[in-house]
Amino acid sequence: MKNLKLKYILTQSIFWMLMACLTSYINVILTGRGISVSNIGIIAALGSVIAAFFGPFISQLCENSKSKTEREYMLIVILISIIALVLSLLFRSPIITVLILILIPNVLVLSLQPLLNSLGMNYMQLDKNIDFSKARGIGAFSYAICSLILGKMSVGNSDMPIIFSIVLFALLFFIMLSQPHLENVNSLHTSSGAVESDIPFSKREATAAIIGVILLFIFYQINHSFMLQIMENLGGDSSHMGLAFSIAAFSETIAMFALPKVLGKYNLIKLFKFSAVMFIAKGILTYFAPTVGTLLAVQVSQVVGFGIFTPVSVYLFSRKFPPSMRIRAQGYLTSSITLGGVFGLLIGGILVENLGIGNTILISMLFALVGTVSIFTIKNINQKR
């Protein structure tokens, strides 16, 4: 298990750089192929919907397989993605071929996330120095750096995100090859190294958690995707939007690095609920922000909201589902986030166009409120230590 910690950190880092290339820059890729902006939105939403259902499917395949684990399925997904991306550079017409070749790696990289999360939970059994939240924090930082680099290199060359993706997938393939073949592990270590036994979610609680995640991410996506309109409403512009995203990303990274110390003191479910409330708090602060400067300061709230919610939800879904469903549980979590994002984009676009950005923020907070109420129906039963 030599260098397992470093290998997992690199895996998270490369994965999130791939997310930057294939999701954040899909607009650049498809615009360069002559596809209209309106159609790009439909294509991106279609890819996310497919991924939302394909993620749990591939997770279940992995759980039911007697010979293949997360590592092997990830290697298969990586190879298929590389082949599709190389072909997308060679074939630029007809449009339907281009769309298929671009959508395949887009869907597959989204479907990798539950396998990557589950892999991290298993690796924590083998090396107590591995901490998922810190690895995820490095992934967030890598995403931000890759986005900045691509932003400059993609000017005049819409193929650059594809070229980056091929290189990153190749690196990820060799890193995954160097990692050990593992059978799934049923017990779970916390960051402090203690093994915890689980009291699984009831079906009602599992449903409440999934519904809560979807609704919170509808709120999150609306406020994230239409940040430009929020800034413009206060007299700002795209440069202020970029600064807001940078502040938010940096704040999330701080939270993910600090989380191991917090996990030893607080119940995971209470942290889950607290971070959900902080989504609403950010919405309120955003709505009442009087200036661009105030709105930029509001982004620091990601420390106690999204920055906690993201890793805590991964830990929670891993621990509160039966051992036989833990890979699938990560698929459910990823799909919930993805569906929330898709609904947020569609609903947000309609609301902004018809009701204005102020009313859109208010309505988005209703989604966050209902999602938080759903999450609060989960019982505060801690794990035995």
XYZ file of C-alpha atoms in Angstrom:
385
model
C 0.000 0.000 0.000
C 2.999 2.232 -0.585
C 2.209 5.895 -1.321
C -1.530 5.165 -1.232
C -2.272 8.576 0.306
C -0.383 10.433 -2.436
C -2.019 8.335 -5.155
C -5.524 9.047 -3.854
C -4.821 12.770 -3.570
C -3.553 12.769 -7.172
C -6.659 10.834 -8.232
C -8.959 13.440 -6.650
C -6.885 16.289 -8.097
C -6.962 14.925 -11.649
C -10.648 14.052 -11.435
C -11.612 17.620 -10.527
C -9.396 19.024 -13.266
C -11.289 16.750 -15.665
C -14.554 18.122 -14.308
C -13.302 21.610 -15.148
C -12.371 20.551 -18.689
C -15.465 18.542 -19.569
C -18.251 20.333 -17.679
C -17.184 23.943 -17.110
C -15.668 24.241 -20.592
C -18.257 22.280 -22.560
C -19.561 25.643 -23.773
C -16.144 26.467 -25.252
C -15.814 23.020 -26.859
C -19.238 22.994 -28.514
C -19.207 26.653 -29.533
C -15.980 25.917 -31.383
C -17.843 23.219 -33.307
C -20.488 25.680 -34.466
C -23.233 24.707 -32.021
C -25.501 27.518 -30.811
C -25.547 28.642 -27.182
C -29.205 27.687 -26.730
C -28.533 24.163 -27.987
C -25.456 23.875 -25.768
C -27.663 24.430 -22.704
C -29.971 21.618 -23.808
C -27.027 19.316 -24.546
C -25.376 20.006 -21.175
C -28.667 19.355 -19.364
C -29.169 16.128 -21.339
C -25.687 14.926 -20.392
C -26.340 15.645 -16.720
C -29.677 13.810 -16.763
C -28.102 10.752 -18.405
C -25.273 10.834 -15.854
C -27.769 11.103 -12.984
C -29.207 7.708 -13.946
C -26.026 6.122 -15.281
C -24.099 6.839 -12.047
C -26.268 4.588 -9.817
C -26.364 1.989 -12.615
C -22.588 1.646 -12.834
C -22.365 1.773 -9.026
C -24.765 -1.163 -8.768
C -22.794 -3.073 -11.400
C -19.683 -2.541 -9.319
C -21.414 -3.713 -6.125
C -22.758 -6.858 -7.793
C -19.485 -7.776 -9.481
C -17.499 -10.585 -7.872
C -14.262 -9.831 -9.690
C -14.204 -6.075 -10.389
C -14.023 -3.245 -7.853
C -14.236 0.548 -8.173
C -10.679 0.627 -9.521
C -11.409 -1.719 -12.421
C -14.620 0.054 -13.423
C -12.818 3.397 -13.304
C -10.112 2.034 -15.623
C -12.796 0.931 -18.115
C -14.522 4.321 -17.983
C -11.175 6.111 -18.490
C -10.291 4.049 -21.572
C -13.690 4.611 -23.198
C -13.403 8.355 -22.502
C -9.927 8.605 -24.045
C -11.083 6.806 -27.200
C -14.147 9.091 -27.538
C -12.078 12.256 -27.022
C -9.428 11.248 -29.555
C -12.165 10.489 -32.099
C -13.788 13.868 -31.368
C -10.571 15.561 -32.534
C -10.573 13.513 -35.746
C -14.276 13.754 -36.664
C -15.778 17.256 -36.796
C -18.903 16.342 -38.722
C -21.712 15.397 -38.868
C -22.910 17.304 -35.801
C -24.641 14.257 -34.292
C -21.315 12.379 -34.287
C -19.602 15.320 -32.603
C -22.292 15.502 -29.929
C -22.109 11.781 -29.165
C -18.311 11.809 -28.942
C -18.342 14.828 -26.595
C -21.271 13.621 -24.475
C -19.728 10.191 -23.804
C -16.751 11.461 -21.741
C -18.940 14.207 -20.229
C -21.404 11.619 -18.903
C -18.680 9.178 -17.881
C -16.640 11.691 -15.888
C -19.786 12.632 -13.942
C -20.404 8.919 -13.349
C -16.893 8.448 -11.957
C -17.608 10.486 -8.843
C -19.527 7.853 -6.818
C -16.805 5.277 -7.590
C -14.105 7.761 -6.586
C -15.890 8.573 -3.319
C -16.387 4.902 -2.479
C -12.743 4.173 -3.318
C -11.697 6.866 -0.845
C -13.845 5.334 1.900
C -12.176 1.955 1.321
C -8.676 3.416 1.224
C -9.293 5.026 4.611
C -9.429 1.489 6.046
C -5.941 0.725 4.801
C -4.170 3.968 5.607
C -5.334 6.060 8.561
C -3.384 9.019 7.168
C -5.784 9.262 4.234
C -8.466 11.860 4.799
C -11.222 12.215 2.225
C -12.092 15.819 3.073
C -8.485 16.998 2.627
C -8.156 15.102 -0.667
C -11.445 16.648 -1.798
C -10.165 20.078 -0.774
C -7.062 19.609 -2.933
C -9.416 18.567 -5.731
C -11.345 21.846 -5.375
C -8.089 23.816 -5.490
C -6.969 21.865 -8.588
C -10.311 22.626 -10.257
C -9.785 26.354 -9.708
C -6.195 26.305 -11.022
C -7.128 24.231 -14.090
C -10.014 26.597 -14.862
C -7.680 29.594 -14.756
C -5.112 27.945 -17.040
C -7.733 26.727 -19.509
C -9.342 30.149 -19.567
C -6.152 31.590 -21.065
C -5.168 28.647 -23.283
C -8.643 28.159 -24.793
C -8.708 31.628 -26.333
C -8.653 30.951 -30.071
C -8.380 27.176 -29.569
C -11.623 25.475 -28.560
C -9.951 22.038 -28.720
C -7.689 22.813 -25.770
C -10.122 21.429 -23.116
C -10.287 18.173 -25.108
C -6.490 17.941 -25.373
C -6.161 18.671 -21.643
C -8.753 15.974 -20.916
C -6.919 13.323 -22.942
C -3.670 14.029 -21.087
C -5.417 14.044 -17.699
C -7.315 10.811 -18.424
C -4.039 9.158 -19.457
C -2.368 10.262 -16.215
C -5.364 9.053 -14.218
C -5.247 5.694 -15.991
C -1.642 5.050 -14.977
C -2.225 6.255 -11.420
C -5.210 3.920 -11.114
C -3.140 1.031 -12.488
C -0.582 1.591 -9.732
C -3.258 1.386 -7.017
C -4.091 -1.960 -5.389
C -7.028 -4.190 -6.256
C -9.245 -4.166 -3.160
C -12.303 -5.996 -2.030
C -14.959 -3.658 -0.624
C -14.525 -2.898 3.053
C -17.571 -2.757 5.277
C -16.327 -0.872 8.332
C -15.381 2.762 8.138
C -12.679 4.728 9.885
C -13.153 8.329 10.821
C -10.354 10.791 10.324
C -9.222 10.073 13.855
C -8.804 6.410 12.998
C -11.672 5.122 15.155
C -13.981 2.514 13.668
C -17.652 3.398 13.880
C -20.614 1.062 13.679
C -23.633 2.379 11.786
C -27.308 2.711 12.464
C -28.523 2.739 8.838
C -31.046 5.190 7.489
C -34.609 3.976 7.367
C -36.170 4.145 3.897
C -37.951 7.333 4.950
C -34.737 8.926 6.172
C -32.840 7.918 3.032
C -35.600 9.444 0.901
C -35.582 12.604 3.038
C -31.811 12.945 2.638
C -31.977 12.505 -1.139
C -34.857 14.968 -1.524
C -33.038 17.439 0.706
C -29.859 17.244 -1.393
C -31.784 17.744 -4.658
C -33.635 20.804 -3.344
C -30.546 22.387 -1.777
C -28.674 22.011 -5.051
C -31.527 23.577 -7.002
C -30.957 26.609 -4.756
C -27.179 26.361 -5.117
C -27.246 26.052 -8.909
C -29.610 28.999 -9.364
C -27.419 31.281 -7.255
C -24.221 29.968 -8.852
C -25.275 29.991 -12.506
C -26.936 33.397 -12.363
C -24.282 35.108 -10.263
C -23.560 37.420 -13.199
C -27.135 38.738 -13.108
C -26.913 39.136 -9.321
C -23.681 41.114 -9.704
C -25.059 43.260 -12.512
C -28.093 44.071 -10.374
C -25.668 45.632 -7.863
C -23.594 47.403 -10.503
C -20.932 44.716 -10.895
C -19.738 42.781 -13.930
C -18.162 39.474 -15.005
C -14.852 40.305 -13.309
C -16.678 40.619 -9.972
C -18.420 37.310 -10.702
C -15.062 35.602 -11.267
C -13.738 37.077 -8.017
C -16.834 35.840 -6.175
C -16.294 32.302 -7.482
C -12.623 32.434 -6.451
C -13.485 33.576 -2.912
C -16.138 30.851 -2.649
C -13.773 28.132 -3.924
C -10.983 29.196 -1.561
C -13.442 29.245 1.366
C -14.640 25.722 0.489
C -11.053 24.488 0.418
C -10.404 25.895 3.902
C -13.529 24.153 5.223
C -12.545 20.798 3.729
C -9.074 20.977 5.264
C -10.485 21.956 8.665
C -13.235 19.319 8.665
C -11.174 16.444 10.197
C -10.877 18.411 13.452
C -14.610 19.129 13.477
C -15.609 15.507 12.792
C -14.144 14.387 16.094
C -16.394 16.774 18.031
C -19.758 16.763 16.272
C -22.317 14.260 15.048
C -22.265 13.892 11.253
C -26.032 14.287 11.002
C -25.905 17.515 13.041
C -23.175 18.838 10.729
C -25.314 17.833 7.743
C -28.255 19.795 9.158
C -26.135 22.797 10.173
C -24.606 23.128 6.704
C -28.098 22.906 5.153
C -29.240 25.846 7.301
C -26.187 27.776 6.096
C -27.423 27.436 2.500
C -30.507 29.409 3.543
C -28.368 31.913 5.447
C -26.304 32.548 2.326
C -29.482 33.092 0.321
C -30.722 35.671 2.825
C -27.372 37.473 2.869
C -27.273 37.448 -0.945
C -30.783 38.868 -1.251
C -30.100 41.734 1.164
C -26.539 42.493 -0.018
C -26.541 46.249 -0.794
C -23.240 46.425 -2.695
C -20.868 44.339 -4.782
C -18.360 44.397 -1.930
C -20.922 43.001 0.492
C -21.864 40.252 -1.941
C -18.197 39.315 -2.330
C -17.922 39.073 1.464
C -21.007 36.819 1.528
C -19.075 34.201 -0.459
C -16.992 33.445 2.637
C -20.119 31.763 4.040
C -19.189 28.788 1.844
C -16.902 27.821 4.748
C -19.908 26.751 6.823
C -22.252 25.847 3.962
C -21.165 24.105 0.787
C -17.638 23.508 2.124
C -18.973 21.383 4.994
C -21.985 19.931 3.202
C -19.992 18.345 0.350
C -17.582 16.071 2.284
C -20.029 15.449 5.147
C -22.671 14.179 2.704
C -20.136 11.722 1.251
C -19.234 10.414 4.718
C -22.888 10.259 5.731
C -24.118 8.379 2.662
C -21.242 5.928 3.048
C -21.978 5.229 6.701
C -25.765 5.376 6.828
C -26.513 2.876 4.071
C -26.026 -0.891 4.494
C -22.525 -2.145 3.551
C -23.940 -3.905 0.489
C -25.259 -0.572 -0.818
C -22.389 1.796 -0.058
C -21.136 2.175 -3.618
C -24.710 2.593 -4.835
C -25.310 5.160 -2.090
C -22.562 7.345 -3.533
C -24.329 7.009 -6.877
C -27.571 8.223 -5.300
C -25.746 11.195 -3.750
C -24.032 12.193 -6.986
C -27.270 11.798 -8.943
C -29.145 13.951 -6.427
C -26.561 16.716 -6.790
C -26.624 16.399 -10.586
C -30.427 16.469 -10.815
C -30.558 19.462 -8.477
C -28.101 21.218 -10.784
C -30.153 20.450 -13.902
C -33.441 21.561 -12.321
C -31.696 24.667 -10.967
C -30.510 25.657 -14.429
C -33.897 25.114 -16.047
C -35.976 26.703 -13.274
C -33.508 29.550 -12.748
C -33.501 30.492 -16.418
C -37.292 30.701 -16.509
C -37.478 32.665 -13.242
C -34.778 35.204 -14.148
C -36.346 35.848 -17.539
C -39.879 36.296 -16.204
C -39.570 37.545 -12.607
C -36.175 39.213 -12.372
C -33.132 38.244 -10.333
C -34.420 39.484 -6.951
C -37.561 37.357 -7.028
C -35.498 34.460 -8.367
C -33.274 34.542 -5.275
C -36.349 34.581 -3.024
C -37.926 31.588 -4.765
C -34.612 29.709 -4.727
C -34.577 30.126 -0.948
C -37.933 28.338 -0.785
C -36.288 25.299 -2.387
C -33.474 25.511 0.179
C -35.983 25.861 3.019
C -38.016 22.816 1.993
C -34.800 20.838 1.438
C -33.538 21.780 4.896
C -36.866 20.792 6.486
C -36.604 17.422 4.717
C -33.093 16.906 6.098
C -34.224 17.901 9.617
C -36.682 14.977 9.642
C -33.653 12.661 9.922
C -33.115 11.498 13.503
C -30.029 12.709 15.379
C -28.826 9.210 16.266
C -25.066 9.068 16.522
C -22.916 6.074 15.643
C -21.473 3.924 18.369
C -17.795 4.477 18.969
